[in-house]
Structure formats: C-alpha cells, structure tokens
Amino acid sequence: METRYLIERLASRYDSFYLYDEQSIVSQINLLQKNFPSVDFLYSVKCNANQNILKSIFAKNFCASVSSVGEMELAKNLGLGREKIFYYAPGKSMEDLRSSYQDSVIVADSISEIERLKYLAKIFNEQIEIAVRINPNFNYEKDEGLPCRFGIDESDAVSYLEKLDELYVKVVGIHTQIKNQELDCSKINRYYKKVFQLAEKIEYAVGRRLDFINIGSGIGIPYVDGDRDVNIQWLGSEMEERISNFKITHPKIRVMLTLGRYVVGKCGSYVTHVIDKKKSHGKTFVILQNCLNGFARPAISTLADKYFSESVLAKVNTFGISTLSDSGELEKITLAGNTCVQEDLVAEEIEMPKLNIGDVVIFSNAGGYASVFSPMQFSQKKMPVQFFFTVDGEIRI
Ligand SMILES: *Cc1c(COP(=O)(O)O)cnc(C)c1O
C-alpha cells in the first residue's frame, strides 16, 4: 500500500508525525455531495485546522463553520467570503463579536449575545444579519429538551424572537447541533425532520421566511469493529425528498449540514516510535515517543471510560494500532508515552505484535480531533510534524 511505504520512508527521518491522505478527504466529500446534491456543506474547522486540509476542503466548495476568531481568520485568509463563514461558539466576547461580524455570519448562542450584537449594531448604525443556535425541545431519542450549554432553549428563543425589534439585528437562519458521532441513520433522519419543523416554528415567531437552516449533522464514523457506516445513500434520499417538499413553500431556502470527523476522521495516521521497553513486577512496558503530547486521544480515551462521556472524544478505542514490523509473534504489553504523568497511557495489558526499541507504531483515525486536541506544549518536547499527501502524489509539510 502506498501510504504504508510512505510511512516507512518518513519514519526513517522523523520521530513522530501525522500523515494526512487527501484521497480519503476527497472520497468522503464526493460521497456527501453526490448523495445530498441540494445541501450546502460546512466543514467544522475545529476538527482539524491544518492549512492543507482546509485548502483541500474549501476547494470542494465547502463553507467554514468556525468556533473562534482565529479559525475565522484561517477561513478568511483562504479566500472565503462572509456568506461562507459561520461563527458559532458559546461565550463570544464583545471583542470577538466586533472583530467578526463583518467577515462571518454570527450564530448567536444566547439571548445576552443577541443583546450584545444589538448594542454593537447600534454603535455602528447598521443592521447585522445573524443566525441563532437553538437547543430544541427534542433530542435523538425523544420529544424532550435537555439542558445544554450550547444555544438557546427553543421555548425561550420563540418568546424572545416574537418580541425582537429587528432594527439592528435580523435573524436570517437557525442552527442546531445536539449530538455527535451517531451511527443510527433512522435516529439522524428523525432529528433532521424535526429540525425542519423547528425552522417553521421560528419563522412563525420572527414573522417571515428564513434564508437558511443549518441542521448540524450528528453523522458519525465507524471507529471500532462492529461499528457500521451510516447509510449515506438512504439519509441523502430522505433529505432530498424533504428539501424538495420544503422548497414548495420556501423556494429560496438554503439547507446546510456541518461535518468534521466524517470529512477528515479517517484521513490521518499518527506515526511514532518505540523508545524503550522494560519489565516491572511481571508487566512489560513499551514506551512510545510523544503520545499524550502528540496524539492525546488514546491517553484520554483510556481514562474516558472512567471519567467522561464527551462524544467528540467518542469514548474508548477510537483508533487502531498497528506496526510496520509484525513478526507474527504476540506479546502482552502496556503501551505508554514518554511524558512524566501516569495518564500518558495508551492501553493496558493488550496483545500486540511483539515490539522492540526503534519499531514504528501507527495509529489510525488520527485525522479529526487529533493534533488539535493534543497538549503539545506539555513537557516541551519536539512536536510531531504534519504531512499532507495530495491526490497528485505530492507530500506537503
Ligand atoms: C464540532 C462540531 C461539529 C462537528 O462535529 P463532528 O462530529 O466532527 O462532525 C458540528 N457542529 C458543531 C456545532 C460542532 O461544535
């Protein structure tokens, strides 16, 4: 396999690195655009803000979903105009709002944020078009709202928007996103259907049609054996039918989906080396270069079972481990990183092909929430390099 050969070559020169394969990104994007021809896609920049990745995705006509002014600048510098940058995030400061409202569509996350935007618009004496993130009165399982620090509760949004004087702030779109990494497409489909109903409710409150509905996405990717790919063909056909019905009454509506991991999750590998190996009280420890501080997800996910349920991290086993030097012999080991904290632990007591000092270890699924999610400044070690392998066979650093 070509990327395997590439990994071998790069591993002879670099201690630890990420390798992103553009072909994987392009295939995922083609699949989405083919099955959802009437949908405008947004890429969630926080998932992986690597320049080459962003360029590749934006070249496919994706818009940017940004969660900070810094991410907004990245998208803007790559040539995206205001109509293609959507800035959602909880807790935007006045300074964040002031420096972003001209270059992005702000998705207000709270009522006080809308009030801050009104204040700002008044100072600059203009009307700002915004969207509102809604925390709906339903979830993936039931018709029931859940407490959430993102967005405005549906009922509060409705009563606020009914009274909103739109002189300074005009609500032109809604955004919802209540779950990540869902693999059950009938649940996703039900959620999408309900978001269209929600949009009509909001339209009723504001007294006119919206320009866009950003449904979020929820679409997950298979991480472990037994996980099944979401049936994109079916979900797409359901969505297309819904949009064409909706367009009878809303001819100009723009329907958007926001995805991160589905686009880039599978494109990346994280490659590192065995630095040391030792035995202690009957256990064998294999020590790797730059784990917690290079690719943190394995360390986080070994703790996840005990402590978190944050779906961005997707719990345990969100990566595969392989090696270039498989002798066929297995060994039970504890795999850990080389920073000085107990938490820098990849896996305890697992069966792996026998590893020796100098061997190359490869983690898969390192395209999304990987490099950006790793505390690389911790312990001041040399950071992993990031390589991008283009569809034309070029390697960019
Ligand atoms: C991070 C994020 C996404 C992307 O989620 P994935 O699970 O990576 O597709 C989408 N929408 C919002 C609001 C997000 O914060």
Coordinates of C-alpha atoms and ligand atoms in Angstrom, one line a residue:
M1 CA 0.0 0.0 0.0
E2 CA 1.3 3.4 -1.0
T3 CA 0.7 5.2 2.3
R4 CA 2.4 2.3 4.2
Y5 CA 5.5 2.8 2.0
L6 CA 5.4 6.5 2.6
I7 CA 5.1 6.0 6.4
E8 CA 8.2 3.8 6.3
R9 CA 10.2 6.4 4.4
L10 CA 9.1 9.3 6.6
A11 CA 9.5 7.2 9.8
S12 CA 13.2 6.8 9.0
R13 CA 13.6 10.5 9.3
Y14 CA 11.0 11.7 11.8
D15 CA 10.5 10.7 15.4
S16 CA 6.7 11.2 15.3
F17 CA 4.4 12.7 12.7
Y18 CA 0.9 12.9 11.3
L19 CA 0.2 11.9 7.8
Y20 CA -3.0 13.1 6.1
D21 CA -4.2 11.5 3.0
E22 CA -6.1 13.9 0.7
Q23 CA -7.6 11.0 -1.2
S24 CA -9.6 10.0 1.8
I25 CA -10.9 13.5 2.3
V26 CA -11.9 13.8 -1.4
S27 CA -13.7 10.4 -1.3
Q28 CA -15.7 11.4 1.8
I29 CA -16.7 14.8 0.2
N30 CA -17.7 13.2 -3.1
L31 CA -19.9 10.8 -1.2
L32 CA -21.6 13.6 0.6
Q33 CA -22.1 15.8 -2.4
K34 CA -23.3 13.0 -4.5
N35 CA -26.0 11.9 -2.0
F36 CA -27.0 15.4 -0.8
P37 CA -27.0 17.5 -4.1
S38 CA -29.3 20.2 -2.6
V39 CA -27.3 20.7 0.6
D40 CA -24.6 23.3 1.3
F41 CA -21.9 21.7 3.4
L42 CA -19.9 23.3 6.1
Y43 CA -16.6 22.0 7.5
S44 CA -16.2 22.3 11.2
V45 CA -12.7 23.8 11.4
K46 CA -12.1 22.9 15.0
C47 CA -11.9 19.2 13.9
N48 CA -8.6 19.8 12.1
A49 CA -7.4 23.2 11.1
N50 CA -4.3 22.1 9.1
Q51 CA -3.8 24.6 6.2
N52 CA -3.6 21.9 3.5
I53 CA -6.6 20.1 4.8
L54 CA -8.6 23.4 4.8
K55 CA -7.5 24.3 1.3
S56 CA -8.5 20.9 0.0
I57 CA -11.9 21.0 1.6
F58 CA -12.7 24.6 0.6
A59 CA -11.6 23.8 -2.9
K60 CA -14.6 21.5 -2.9
N61 CA -16.9 24.4 -2.3
F62 CA -17.4 23.7 1.4
C63 CA -18.2 26.7 3.7
A64 CA -16.5 27.1 7.1
S65 CA -18.0 26.5 10.5
V66 CA -15.7 28.3 12.9
S67 CA -15.6 28.3 16.6
S68 CA -13.3 31.3 17.2
V69 CA -12.0 34.4 15.7
G70 CA -8.7 32.6 15.0
E71 CA -10.5 30.0 12.9
M72 CA -12.4 32.7 11.2
E73 CA -9.2 34.3 10.1
L74 CA -7.9 31.0 8.8
A75 CA -11.0 30.7 6.6
K76 CA -10.9 34.3 5.5
N77 CA -7.3 34.1 4.6
L78 CA -8.1 31.1 2.4
G79 CA -10.5 33.3 0.4
L80 CA -13.8 32.6 2.0
G81 CA -16.3 35.5 2.0
R82 CA -18.8 36.3 4.7
E83 CA -21.6 34.2 3.1
K84 CA -19.4 31.2 3.5
I85 CA -18.2 31.6 7.1
F86 CA -20.4 30.8 10.1
Y87 CA -19.2 31.6 13.5
Y88 CA -20.9 29.6 16.2
A89 CA -19.5 29.1 19.8
P90 CA -20.7 29.6 23.3
G91 CA -19.3 32.6 25.2
K92 CA -18.3 35.1 22.5
S93 CA -16.9 38.3 24.0
M94 CA -17.8 41.8 22.8
E95 CA -14.3 41.9 21.2
D96 CA -15.0 38.5 19.4
L97 CA -18.3 39.9 18.0
R98 CA -16.8 43.2 17.0
S99 CA -13.9 41.6 15.1
S100 CA -16.1 39.0 13.3
Y101 CA -19.5 40.4 12.4
Q102 CA -18.3 41.8 9.1
D103 CA -16.5 38.7 7.9
S104 CA -18.7 36.0 9.1
V105 CA -22.4 35.2 9.9
I106 CA -22.6 35.1 13.6
V107 CA -24.6 32.3 15.1
A108 CA -25.8 33.7 18.4
D109 CA -25.5 31.3 21.2
S110 CA -27.5 33.1 23.9
I111 CA -30.0 35.8 24.4
S112 CA -27.4 38.0 26.1
E113 CA -25.2 37.6 23.0
I114 CA -28.1 38.8 20.8
E115 CA -28.3 41.8 23.1
R116 CA -24.6 42.4 22.8
L117 CA -25.0 42.3 19.0
K118 CA -27.8 44.8 19.1
Y119 CA -25.7 47.1 21.2
L120 CA -22.8 46.8 18.7
A121 CA -25.0 47.3 15.6
K122 CA -26.5 50.4 17.2
I123 CA -23.0 51.9 17.7
F124 CA -22.0 51.2 14.1
N125 CA -25.5 52.2 13.0
E126 CA -26.1 49.1 10.8
Q127 CA -28.3 46.1 10.8
I128 CA -26.5 42.8 11.3
E129 CA -27.9 39.6 9.9
I130 CA -27.4 36.7 12.3
A131 CA -28.4 33.2 12.9
V132 CA -29.5 31.7 16.2
R133 CA -28.4 28.4 17.7
I134 CA -31.4 26.7 19.1
N135 CA -31.4 24.0 21.8
P136 CA -34.6 22.2 20.6
N137 CA -37.4 20.7 22.6
F138 CA -36.4 17.3 21.3
N139 CA -33.3 15.0 21.2
Y140 CA -32.2 12.0 19.2
E141 CA -34.3 9.7 21.4
K142 CA -37.4 11.6 22.5
D143 CA -39.5 14.7 22.2
E144 CA -37.9 16.2 25.2
G145 CA -35.4 19.1 25.5
L146 CA -32.3 18.6 27.6
P147 CA -30.1 21.1 29.5
C148 CA -27.3 22.2 27.3
R149 CA -24.7 24.9 27.4
F150 CA -25.0 25.4 23.6
G151 CA -27.7 27.5 22.1
I152 CA -31.0 29.0 23.4
D153 CA -33.8 26.7 24.6
E154 CA -36.4 26.5 21.9
S155 CA -39.2 28.0 24.0
D156 CA -37.1 30.9 25.2
A157 CA -36.0 31.5 21.6
V158 CA -39.6 31.6 20.4
S159 CA -40.8 34.0 23.0
Y160 CA -37.7 36.3 22.6
L161 CA -37.9 36.3 18.8
E162 CA -41.6 37.1 18.8
K163 CA -40.8 40.4 20.6
L164 CA -37.4 41.2 18.9
D165 CA -37.3 44.6 17.2
E166 CA -35.2 43.8 14.1
L167 CA -34.0 47.3 13.5
Y168 CA -30.4 46.4 14.4
V169 CA -30.3 42.6 14.4
K170 CA -32.1 40.5 11.9
V171 CA -32.4 36.7 12.3
V172 CA -31.9 35.0 8.9
G173 CA -31.1 31.5 9.9
I174 CA -31.1 28.8 12.6
H175 CA -28.5 26.3 13.7
T176 CA -28.9 23.2 15.8
Q177 CA -26.5 20.5 16.8
I178 CA -27.2 18.3 19.7
K179 CA -25.2 15.2 19.2
N180 CA -22.0 14.0 17.5
Q181 CA -21.0 10.5 16.4
E182 CA -24.4 9.0 15.8
L183 CA -24.3 5.9 13.6
D184 CA -28.1 5.1 13.6
C185 CA -29.4 6.7 10.5
S186 CA -33.0 6.4 11.4
K187 CA -32.4 8.5 14.5
I188 CA -30.4 11.0 12.5
N189 CA -33.2 11.2 9.9
R190 CA -35.9 11.7 12.6
Y191 CA -33.8 14.5 14.1
Y192 CA -33.5 16.2 10.6
K193 CA -37.2 16.0 10.1
K194 CA -37.8 17.7 13.4
V195 CA -35.3 20.5 12.7
F196 CA -37.4 21.4 9.6
Q197 CA -40.5 21.7 11.8
L198 CA -38.5 23.7 14.3
A199 CA -37.5 26.1 11.4
E200 CA -41.1 26.8 10.6
K201 CA -41.8 27.5 14.3
I202 CA -39.0 30.0 14.3
E203 CA -40.3 31.6 11.1
Y204 CA -43.7 32.0 12.7
A205 CA -42.0 33.7 15.7
V206 CA -40.0 36.2 13.5
G207 CA -42.9 36.6 11.1
R208 CA -41.1 35.8 7.9
R209 CA -39.1 33.2 6.0
L210 CA -35.5 32.2 7.0
D211 CA -32.7 32.2 4.5
F212 CA -31.0 29.1 5.9
I213 CA -31.3 26.1 8.2
N214 CA -28.1 24.6 9.5
I215 CA -29.0 21.2 10.8
G216 CA -25.7 20.3 12.2
S217 CA -25.2 16.7 11.3
G218 CA -24.6 14.2 14.0
I219 CA -23.2 11.8 11.4
G220 CA -20.6 9.6 12.9
I221 CA -17.9 7.3 11.5
P222 CA -17.1 3.7 12.4
Y223 CA -14.2 3.6 14.8
V224 CA -14.1 0.0 16.1
D225 CA -15.0 -3.4 14.8
G226 CA -18.8 -3.7 14.9
D227 CA -19.5 0.0 14.2
R228 CA -21.4 0.3 10.9
D229 CA -21.1 3.1 8.5
V230 CA -24.1 5.5 8.4
N231 CA -26.2 4.7 5.3
I232 CA -25.5 8.0 3.5
Q233 CA -27.4 6.9 0.4
W234 CA -30.6 6.4 2.3
L235 CA -30.1 9.5 4.5
G236 CA -29.4 11.6 1.4
S237 CA -32.5 10.4 -0.4
E238 CA -34.7 11.1 2.6
M239 CA -33.2 14.6 2.9
E240 CA -33.5 15.4 -0.8
E241 CA -37.2 14.5 -0.7
R242 CA -37.7 16.6 2.4
I243 CA -35.9 19.6 0.8
S244 CA -37.9 19.4 -2.4
N245 CA -41.2 19.4 -0.4
F246 CA -40.0 22.3 1.7
K247 CA -39.0 24.3 -1.3
I248 CA -42.6 24.4 -2.5
T249 CA -43.2 26.9 0.3
H250 CA -39.6 28.0 0.7
P251 CA -38.2 28.3 -2.8
K252 CA -35.0 30.2 -1.6
I253 CA -34.2 28.1 1.5
R254 CA -30.5 27.1 1.9
V255 CA -30.2 23.8 3.8
M256 CA -26.8 23.2 5.4
L257 CA -25.1 20.3 7.1
T258 CA -21.9 20.8 9.3
L259 CA -19.4 18.0 9.5
G260 CA -16.0 17.5 10.9
R261 CA -15.0 13.9 11.6
Y262 CA -16.9 12.5 8.6
V263 CA -14.7 14.5 6.3
V264 CA -11.3 14.1 7.9
G265 CA -11.5 11.5 10.6
K266 CA -10.2 8.7 8.5
C267 CA -7.6 10.6 6.5
G268 CA -5.0 10.7 9.2
S269 CA -2.4 8.4 10.7
Y270 CA -0.2 9.2 13.7
V271 CA 3.1 7.6 13.5
T272 CA 5.6 7.2 16.3
H273 CA 8.5 5.0 17.5
V274 CA 9.2 2.7 20.4
I275 CA 11.8 4.4 22.5
D276 CA 12.2 1.9 25.3
K277 CA 10.9 -1.4 26.7
K278 CA 11.2 -2.8 30.2
K279 CA 9.7 -5.2 32.7
S280 CA 8.3 -4.3 36.1
H281 CA 6.8 -6.8 38.6
G282 CA 5.7 -9.1 35.8
K283 CA 4.4 -6.5 33.4
T284 CA 6.0 -5.5 30.1
F285 CA 6.0 -1.7 29.4
V286 CA 6.6 -0.4 25.9
I287 CA 7.4 3.4 25.9
L288 CA 6.5 5.4 22.8
Q289 CA 7.6 8.9 21.7
N290 CA 5.0 11.7 22.0
C291 CA 1.7 10.1 22.9
L292 CA -0.3 12.3 25.3
N293 CA 1.7 15.3 24.0
G294 CA 1.5 14.2 20.3
F295 CA -1.8 12.3 19.8
A296 CA -3.7 12.6 23.1
R297 CA -6.8 10.7 22.2
P298 CA -5.5 7.2 23.2
A299 CA -4.5 8.5 26.6
I300 CA -7.7 10.4 27.0
S301 CA -9.8 7.5 25.9
T302 CA -8.3 5.1 28.4
L303 CA -9.5 7.5 31.0
A304 CA -12.8 8.2 29.2
D305 CA -14.5 5.1 30.4
K306 CA -14.0 6.1 33.9
Y307 CA -14.4 9.9 33.7
F308 CA -16.1 11.3 30.7
S309 CA -18.8 10.8 28.1
E310 CA -18.0 13.7 25.8
S311 CA -18.9 12.5 22.4
V312 CA -16.2 14.4 20.5
L313 CA -13.8 12.1 22.1
A314 CA -16.1 9.2 21.3
K315 CA -15.1 7.1 24.3
V316 CA -12.7 4.2 24.1
N317 CA -10.9 2.6 21.2
T318 CA -11.4 5.4 18.6
F319 CA -8.2 4.4 16.9
G320 CA -6.4 1.3 15.6
I321 CA -2.8 0.5 16.5
S322 CA -0.5 -1.3 14.0
T323 CA 3.2 -1.7 13.4
L324 CA 5.4 -1.9 10.4
S325 CA 7.4 -4.8 11.9
D326 CA 5.0 -7.6 12.5
S327 CA 6.9 -10.8 13.2
G328 CA 3.8 -12.8 13.8
E329 CA 4.7 -13.2 17.5
L330 CA 2.3 -11.7 20.0
E331 CA 3.1 -10.2 23.4
K332 CA 1.0 -8.8 26.2
I333 CA 2.2 -5.3 26.9
T334 CA 1.2 -2.0 28.5
L335 CA 1.7 0.8 25.9
A336 CA 2.6 4.2 27.3
G337 CA 4.0 7.6 26.3
N338 CA 7.2 9.2 27.4
T339 CA 5.9 12.2 29.4
C340 CA 6.2 12.1 33.2
V341 CA 2.5 11.6 34.1
Q342 CA 0.6 8.4 34.9
E343 CA -2.2 9.5 32.5
D344 CA 0.1 9.1 29.4
L345 CA -1.1 5.6 28.9
V346 CA -2.3 4.2 25.5
A347 CA -3.5 0.8 26.6
E348 CA -3.0 -1.6 29.5
E349 CA -2.3 -5.2 29.1
I350 CA -3.1 -5.6 25.4
E351 CA -1.9 -8.3 23.0
M352 CA 0.2 -6.7 20.3
P353 CA 2.7 -8.0 17.7
K354 CA 6.0 -8.0 19.6
L355 CA 7.5 -4.6 19.7
N356 CA 11.2 -3.7 20.0
I357 CA 13.1 -0.5 20.6
G358 CA 13.1 1.5 17.3
D359 CA 9.9 -0.1 15.9
V360 CA 7.3 2.1 14.2
V361 CA 3.8 2.3 15.7
I362 CA 0.9 3.6 13.6
F363 CA -2.4 4.9 15.0
S364 CA -5.3 5.2 12.6
N365 CA -8.3 7.5 12.7
A366 CA -6.0 10.4 13.5
G367 CA -7.5 12.9 11.1
G368 CA -10.0 14.6 13.4
Y369 CA -9.7 15.8 17.0
A370 CA -6.1 14.6 17.0
S371 CA -3.3 17.0 16.5
V372 CA -5.6 19.9 17.5
F373 CA -6.6 18.0 20.6
S374 CA -3.2 17.2 22.0
P375 CA -1.4 19.3 24.5
M376 CA 1.8 19.6 22.5
Q377 CA 3.4 22.2 24.7
F378 CA 3.3 19.8 27.6
S379 CA 6.8 18.9 28.8
Q380 CA 8.4 20.9 26.0
K381 CA 9.3 18.1 23.6
K382 CA 9.8 18.3 19.9
M383 CA 6.3 18.5 18.3
P384 CA 5.2 16.0 15.7
V385 CA 5.4 17.2 12.1
Q386 CA 2.3 17.2 10.0
F387 CA 2.5 15.9 6.4
F388 CA -0.2 16.1 3.7
F389 CA -0.2 13.6 0.9
T390 CA -2.0 15.1 -2.1
V391 CA -4.1 13.3 -4.6
D392 CA -1.3 14.1 -7.1
G393 CA 1.2 12.2 -5.0
E394 CA 2.9 15.2 -3.6
I395 CA 4.0 15.5 0.0
R396 CA 3.5 18.8 1.7
I397 CA 4.8 19.7 5.2
Ligands
LIG1 C1 -17.7 20.2 16.4 C2 -19.0 20.5 15.8 C3 -19.4 19.8 14.7 C4 -18.6 18.7 14.0 O1 -18.9 17.5 14.6 P1 -18.4 16.1 14.0 O2 -18.9 15.1 15.0 O3 -16.9 16.2 14.0 O4 -18.9 16.0 12.7 C5 -20.6 20.2 14.1 N1 -21.4 21.1 14.7 C6 -21.0 21.8 15.8 C7 -21.8 22.9 16.3 C8 -19.8 21.5 16.4 O5 -19.4 22.1 17.5

